[in-house]
Amino acid sequence: FTDLFWPRPALDQRLIKFCLFQSILAEQPKASRVQTQVLPAELRGYSPEDAIEVYTAIAKFNLAQEQKTVAHYNFAAGAAFYGATMGAGNEKLGQFAIDTYGLGQAAFPENMVLKFNAARALWTFGAKPEASVLFGELARSSEPLQYDPKDALLSHRLQPLSEMFPYGAYFRAALKEPAAAQAMIQSAGLTYLGVLAFETDQMQEGRAFFEKAVALSSINFPAFRYLTQVLAQLGAEPAEILAAFYQAINLYPPELSQLLPFGVRAELAEGREEDAATLLQQWVLFHLRVLQPTGEPLPLDPAAVAIVQEHRPLLDGWIGEAFDQMMQNAAH
């Protein structure tokens, strides 16, 4: 086969010439590189003053690009949203975030993440009816919306957002199972619709939304949280309440801190005092072992405290004493 190739050093010379000609003659995609310049927005621990300066600069940079993609609108609006959450008096940035999401949706009306972020921003700012329109589009869309795993969700570092979405599971799914990630977003949209129904005393409608949400994504712990409460409000069978309750706390154990009364009452209604006692003890142990980042105890849910006090005799020895001490500390 050696006759097929040029002998050295001619072979090396021809290879170098070929590479040089390819580099010279190949089209240089300078314009495309400019068009794709995007400045990401991340929620960081800036001071309020620095945050407004940084996030405003990020938003302006992305909106100044001549040809804007989903990422430009998404990061620009996200930056304004983060700046608006950094303290009171940032209403203009909040409105700027909403307006930018509006521009993005006008340019990319079928983008799922852009719509989801816009809806959650509206919800966070208290515009729940307006947010519900977008959540409805996400949840009820007859045609699949456009989804790109690279499109960034609003940060999980904001507690109102992290309490309503399983971020860890979503990120894993976005890498390996995009269809499951899309289902999580749609399921979250249904959950928000259910919360709005729940908050306006439309319990049956809320129940329907939550049941659809968990059918679409079985790891949607916020939906199970609210489903537990709605079922209790509707006077559902204890077994139904317990099914939702245990799904919620198994998926995300801290849910026990607020859902304890529902689980205890349902277990006692089923005649399972030992299981009710186990829940009471787990609640006390959770609050003994888990502290805030500052080292302070976690806030105690008044309804949970009341149910523990009501059934204080069910707490074993030292756990009962620890609860008593917890109450004394809280009183001071």
Short mmCIF file of C-alpha atoms in Angstrom, two decimals, residues 36-328:
data_model
loop_
_atom_site.label_atom_id
_atom_site.label_comp_id
_atom_site.label_asym_id
_atom_site.label_seq_id
_atom_site.Cartn_x
_atom_site.Cartn_y
_atom_site.Cartn_z
CA THR A 36 -24.52 34.23 19.66
CA GLN A 37 -22.86 36.39 22.32
CA VAL A 38 -24.99 35.81 25.40
CA LEU A 39 -24.31 36.96 28.95
CA PRO A 40 -25.82 34.47 31.43
CA ALA A 41 -27.62 35.65 34.55
CA GLU A 42 -27.01 33.78 37.80
CA LEU A 43 -28.42 34.56 41.23
CA ARG A 44 -25.43 35.48 43.41
CA GLY A 45 -24.96 36.93 46.86
CA TYR A 46 -24.47 40.51 45.73
CA SER A 47 -25.31 43.47 47.93
CA PRO A 48 -28.55 45.16 46.80
CA GLU A 49 -26.62 48.04 45.23
CA ASP A 50 -24.19 45.78 43.36
CA ALA A 51 -27.01 43.44 42.33
CA ILE A 52 -28.96 46.19 40.60
CA GLU A 53 -25.85 47.39 38.77
CA VAL A 54 -24.76 43.90 37.68
CA TYR A 55 -28.18 42.61 36.67
CA THR A 56 -29.10 45.79 34.82
CA ALA A 57 -25.86 45.54 32.85
CA ILE A 58 -26.55 41.89 31.98
CA ALA A 59 -30.07 42.68 30.82
CA LYS A 60 -28.93 45.63 28.68
CA PHE A 61 -26.10 43.63 27.11
CA ASN A 62 -28.38 40.79 26.02
CA LEU A 63 -31.08 43.09 24.69
CA ALA A 64 -28.50 45.13 22.76
CA GLN A 65 -27.56 42.18 20.55
CA GLU A 66 -28.71 42.63 16.98
CA GLN A 67 -30.08 39.12 16.48
CA LYS A 68 -31.57 37.82 19.71
CA THR A 69 -32.19 34.19 20.55
CA VAL A 70 -34.31 32.66 23.30
CA ALA A 71 -31.26 32.83 25.57
CA HIS A 72 -30.91 36.60 25.09
CA TYR A 73 -34.48 37.27 26.19
CA ASN A 74 -34.39 34.62 28.90
CA PHE A 75 -31.21 35.87 30.54
CA ALA A 76 -32.17 39.54 30.15
CA ALA A 77 -35.53 38.99 31.82
CA GLY A 78 -34.01 36.69 34.43
CA ALA A 79 -31.39 39.30 35.33
CA ALA A 80 -34.05 41.96 35.78
CA PHE A 81 -36.11 39.54 37.86
CA TYR A 82 -33.16 38.80 40.18
CA GLY A 83 -32.47 42.50 40.56
CA ALA A 84 -36.11 43.14 41.43
CA THR A 85 -36.02 40.55 44.22
CA MET A 86 -33.04 42.18 45.94
CA GLY A 87 -35.09 44.51 48.12
CA ALA A 88 -37.97 46.93 48.29
CA GLY A 89 -38.25 49.74 45.78
CA ASN A 90 -37.24 47.72 42.73
CA GLU A 91 -40.67 47.76 41.08
CA LYS A 92 -39.29 49.25 37.86
CA LEU A 93 -36.90 46.32 37.45
CA GLY A 94 -39.76 43.93 38.12
CA GLN A 95 -41.86 45.55 35.40
CA PHE A 96 -38.84 45.53 33.10
CA ALA A 97 -38.50 41.77 33.69
CA ILE A 98 -42.16 41.19 32.83
CA ASP A 99 -41.92 43.39 29.73
CA THR A 100 -38.80 41.55 28.57
CA TYR A 101 -40.46 38.18 29.02
CA GLY A 102 -43.30 39.58 26.93
CA LEU A 103 -40.90 40.52 24.15
CA GLY A 104 -39.33 37.08 24.30
CA GLN A 105 -42.67 35.33 24.07
CA ALA A 106 -43.69 37.52 21.15
CA ALA A 107 -40.52 36.48 19.33
CA PHE A 108 -40.63 32.82 20.46
CA PRO A 109 -44.26 32.08 21.39
CA GLU A 110 -43.77 28.31 21.47
CA ASN A 111 -40.75 28.20 23.78
CA MET A 112 -41.61 26.24 26.92
CA VAL A 113 -38.95 27.47 29.36
CA LEU A 114 -39.43 31.14 28.43
CA LYS A 115 -43.16 30.81 29.07
CA PHE A 116 -42.59 28.93 32.34
CA ASN A 117 -40.13 31.52 33.64
CA ALA A 118 -42.45 34.36 32.68
CA ALA A 119 -45.36 32.72 34.50
CA ARG A 120 -43.32 32.14 37.64
CA ALA A 121 -42.04 35.72 37.63
CA LEU A 122 -45.61 37.01 37.41
CA TRP A 123 -46.67 34.66 40.21
CA THR A 124 -43.78 35.78 42.43
CA PHE A 125 -44.74 39.42 41.92
CA GLY A 126 -48.32 38.65 42.95
CA ALA A 127 -49.91 38.72 39.49
CA LYS A 128 -51.42 35.27 39.92
CA PRO A 129 -54.37 35.57 37.49
CA GLU A 130 -52.00 36.75 34.75
CA ALA A 131 -49.57 33.96 35.60
CA SER A 132 -52.36 31.39 35.46
CA VAL A 133 -52.97 32.25 31.80
CA LEU A 134 -49.41 31.21 30.95
CA PHE A 135 -49.52 28.17 33.23
CA GLY A 136 -52.69 27.16 31.43
CA GLU A 137 -50.93 27.43 28.08
CA LEU A 138 -48.16 25.20 29.40
CA ALA A 139 -50.50 22.63 30.89
CA ARG A 140 -53.19 22.50 28.23
CA SER A 141 -51.19 22.90 25.04
CA SER A 142 -52.50 20.46 22.43
CA GLU A 143 -49.29 20.84 20.44
CA PRO A 144 -45.92 20.13 22.11
CA LEU A 145 -44.08 23.34 22.93
CA GLN A 146 -40.46 23.80 21.88
CA TYR A 147 -38.06 22.61 24.54
CA ASP A 148 -34.29 22.95 24.77
CA PRO A 149 -32.56 21.55 27.89
CA LYS A 150 -30.02 24.38 27.63
CA ASP A 151 -32.70 27.01 28.30
CA ALA A 152 -32.18 28.09 31.91
CA LEU A 153 -34.89 28.00 34.56
CA LEU A 154 -35.08 30.77 37.13
CA SER A 155 -32.79 29.99 40.04
CA HIS A 156 -33.58 27.40 42.69
CA ARG A 157 -31.86 29.70 45.20
CA LEU A 158 -35.08 31.69 45.53
CA GLN A 159 -37.17 29.91 48.16
CA PRO A 160 -40.60 30.62 46.60
CA LEU A 161 -39.37 28.93 43.43
CA SER A 162 -37.59 25.97 45.03
CA GLU A 163 -40.66 25.18 47.16
CA MET A 164 -42.73 24.69 44.02
CA PHE A 165 -40.46 22.66 41.73
CA PRO A 166 -38.21 19.56 41.99
CA TYR A 167 -35.07 21.19 40.60
CA GLY A 168 -32.67 18.32 41.27
CA ALA A 169 -34.83 15.76 39.49
CA TYR A 170 -35.44 18.20 36.65
CA PHE A 171 -31.74 18.83 36.00
CA ARG A 172 -31.06 15.09 35.89
CA ALA A 173 -33.95 14.55 33.50
CA ALA A 174 -32.90 17.46 31.28
CA LEU A 175 -29.56 15.72 30.69
CA LYS A 176 -30.90 12.25 29.93
CA GLU A 177 -34.69 12.31 29.51
CA PRO A 178 -35.88 15.56 27.90
CA ALA A 179 -39.43 14.25 27.62
CA ALA A 180 -39.55 13.71 31.39
CA ALA A 181 -38.17 17.21 31.96
CA GLN A 182 -40.92 18.66 29.77
CA ALA A 183 -43.51 16.69 31.72
CA MET A 184 -42.16 18.18 34.96
CA ILE A 185 -42.66 21.70 33.63
CA GLN A 186 -46.20 20.93 32.50
CA SER A 187 -46.91 19.24 35.82
CA ALA A 188 -45.65 22.33 37.64
CA GLY A 189 -47.99 24.48 35.55
CA LEU A 190 -50.91 22.34 36.69
CA THR A 191 -49.71 22.63 40.28
CA TYR A 192 -49.75 26.41 40.16
CA LEU A 193 -53.25 26.33 38.71
CA GLY A 194 -54.26 24.04 41.56
CA VAL A 195 -52.77 26.39 44.14
CA LEU A 196 -54.75 29.31 42.73
CA ALA A 197 -57.93 27.22 42.95
CA PHE A 198 -57.02 26.13 46.49
CA GLU A 199 -56.38 29.70 47.61
CA THR A 200 -59.75 30.83 46.21
CA ASP A 201 -61.68 28.02 47.96
CA GLN A 202 -62.28 26.03 44.78
CA MET A 203 -61.32 22.74 46.37
CA GLN A 204 -62.72 20.35 43.78
CA GLU A 205 -61.01 22.22 40.95
CA GLY A 206 -57.80 22.28 42.95
CA ARG A 207 -57.99 18.56 43.54
CA ALA A 208 -58.44 17.93 39.82
CA PHE A 209 -55.40 20.04 38.95
CA PHE A 210 -53.21 18.35 41.56
CA GLU A 211 -54.26 14.87 40.52
CA LYS A 212 -53.46 15.68 36.89
CA ALA A 213 -50.13 17.11 37.98
CA VAL A 214 -49.01 13.98 39.84
CA ALA A 215 -50.28 11.77 37.02
CA LEU A 216 -48.01 13.68 34.66
CA SER A 217 -45.00 13.66 37.00
CA SER A 218 -44.98 11.27 39.94
CA ILE A 219 -42.08 13.11 41.62
CA ASN A 220 -43.91 16.43 41.90
CA PHE A 221 -43.73 16.76 45.68
CA PRO A 222 -45.35 20.24 45.81
CA ALA A 223 -48.44 18.81 44.10
CA PHE A 224 -48.61 15.99 46.66
CA ARG A 225 -48.23 18.59 49.44
CA TYR A 226 -51.24 20.54 48.26
CA LEU A 227 -53.20 17.43 47.35
CA THR A 228 -52.86 16.27 50.96
CA GLN A 229 -54.34 19.54 52.20
CA VAL A 230 -57.14 19.63 49.64
CA LEU A 231 -58.19 16.05 50.38
CA ALA A 232 -58.35 16.88 54.08
CA GLN A 233 -60.44 19.97 53.37
CA LEU A 234 -62.82 17.89 51.27
CA GLY A 235 -63.19 15.26 53.98
CA ALA A 236 -61.67 12.49 51.88
CA GLU A 237 -61.08 9.02 53.27
CA PRO A 238 -58.04 8.77 55.58
CA ALA A 239 -56.43 6.26 53.22
CA GLU A 240 -56.56 8.79 50.37
CA ILE A 241 -55.07 11.51 52.54
CA LEU A 242 -52.30 9.21 53.73
CA ALA A 243 -51.43 8.14 50.18
CA ALA A 244 -50.78 11.76 49.18
CA PHE A 245 -49.16 12.59 52.53
CA TYR A 246 -46.58 9.79 52.38
CA GLN A 247 -45.79 10.51 48.74
CA ALA A 248 -45.02 14.11 49.69
CA ILE A 249 -42.76 13.34 52.66
CA ASN A 250 -41.04 10.41 50.96
CA LEU A 251 -40.18 12.56 47.96
CA TYR A 252 -39.12 15.51 50.14
CA PRO A 253 -38.91 14.75 53.89
CA PRO A 254 -38.98 18.42 55.04
CA GLU A 255 -42.63 18.47 53.95
CA LEU A 256 -43.33 16.78 57.29
CA SER A 257 -42.70 20.08 59.08
CA GLN A 258 -46.02 21.44 57.77
CA LEU A 259 -47.99 18.33 56.81
CA LEU A 260 -47.67 16.62 60.21
CA PRO A 261 -51.26 17.37 61.38
CA PHE A 262 -52.76 15.77 58.28
CA GLY A 263 -50.73 12.58 58.64
CA VAL A 264 -51.31 12.22 62.39
CA ARG A 265 -55.07 12.74 62.17
CA ALA A 266 -55.40 10.32 59.27
CA GLU A 267 -53.33 7.62 61.01
CA LEU A 268 -55.39 7.98 64.20
CA ALA A 269 -58.60 7.82 62.15
CA GLU A 270 -57.35 4.50 60.78
CA GLY A 271 -56.68 3.30 64.32
CA ARG A 272 -52.89 3.27 63.92
CA GLU A 273 -51.69 5.06 67.04
CA GLU A 274 -48.18 3.65 66.74
CA ASP A 275 -47.76 5.07 63.23
CA ALA A 276 -49.10 8.43 64.42
CA ALA A 277 -46.55 8.38 67.26
CA THR A 278 -43.77 7.66 64.77
CA LEU A 279 -44.72 10.75 62.77
CA LEU A 280 -44.75 12.89 65.90
CA GLN A 281 -41.30 11.65 66.90
CA GLN A 282 -39.91 12.21 63.40
CA TRP A 283 -41.16 15.79 63.46
CA VAL A 284 -39.43 16.48 66.79
CA LEU A 285 -36.19 14.84 65.63
CA PHE A 286 -36.24 16.82 62.39
CA HIS A 287 -36.46 20.11 64.26
CA LEU A 288 -33.75 19.03 66.70
CA ARG A 289 -31.28 18.11 63.98
CA VAL A 290 -31.95 20.60 61.17
CA LEU A 291 -31.06 24.25 61.68
CA GLN A 292 -31.09 27.36 59.56
CA PRO A 293 -27.77 28.41 57.92
CA THR A 294 -27.39 30.94 60.76
CA GLY A 295 -27.53 28.14 63.34
CA GLU A 296 -30.94 29.21 64.56
CA PRO A 297 -33.80 26.68 64.88
CA LEU A 298 -36.18 26.34 61.97
CA PRO A 299 -39.52 28.15 62.29
CA LEU A 300 -42.18 25.97 63.94
CA ASP A 301 -45.49 25.59 62.15
CA PRO A 302 -48.22 26.50 64.69
CA ALA A 303 -50.58 23.77 63.50
CA ALA A 304 -47.83 21.16 63.78
CA VAL A 305 -46.91 22.35 67.28
CA ALA A 306 -50.57 22.14 68.30
CA ILE A 307 -50.92 18.54 67.11
CA VAL A 308 -47.74 17.49 68.95
CA GLN A 309 -48.95 19.16 72.14
CA GLU A 310 -52.34 17.50 71.78
CA HIS A 311 -50.72 14.07 71.55
CA ARG A 312 -47.71 14.71 73.79
CA PRO A 313 -48.23 11.36 75.66
CA LEU A 314 -47.34 9.51 72.44
CA LEU A 315 -43.77 10.83 72.53
CA ASP A 316 -41.19 8.48 74.03
CA GLY A 317 -39.02 9.50 77.00
CA TRP A 318 -36.18 11.74 75.89
CA ILE A 319 -37.95 12.80 72.68
CA GLY A 320 -40.84 14.12 74.74
CA GLU A 321 -38.42 15.95 77.01
CA ALA A 322 -36.65 17.40 73.99
CA PHE A 323 -39.98 18.68 72.68
CA ASP A 324 -40.75 20.30 76.04
CA GLN A 325 -37.37 22.03 75.97
CA MET A 326 -38.01 23.12 72.39
CA MET A 327 -41.23 24.79 73.50
CA GLN A 328 -39.47 26.55 76.37
#
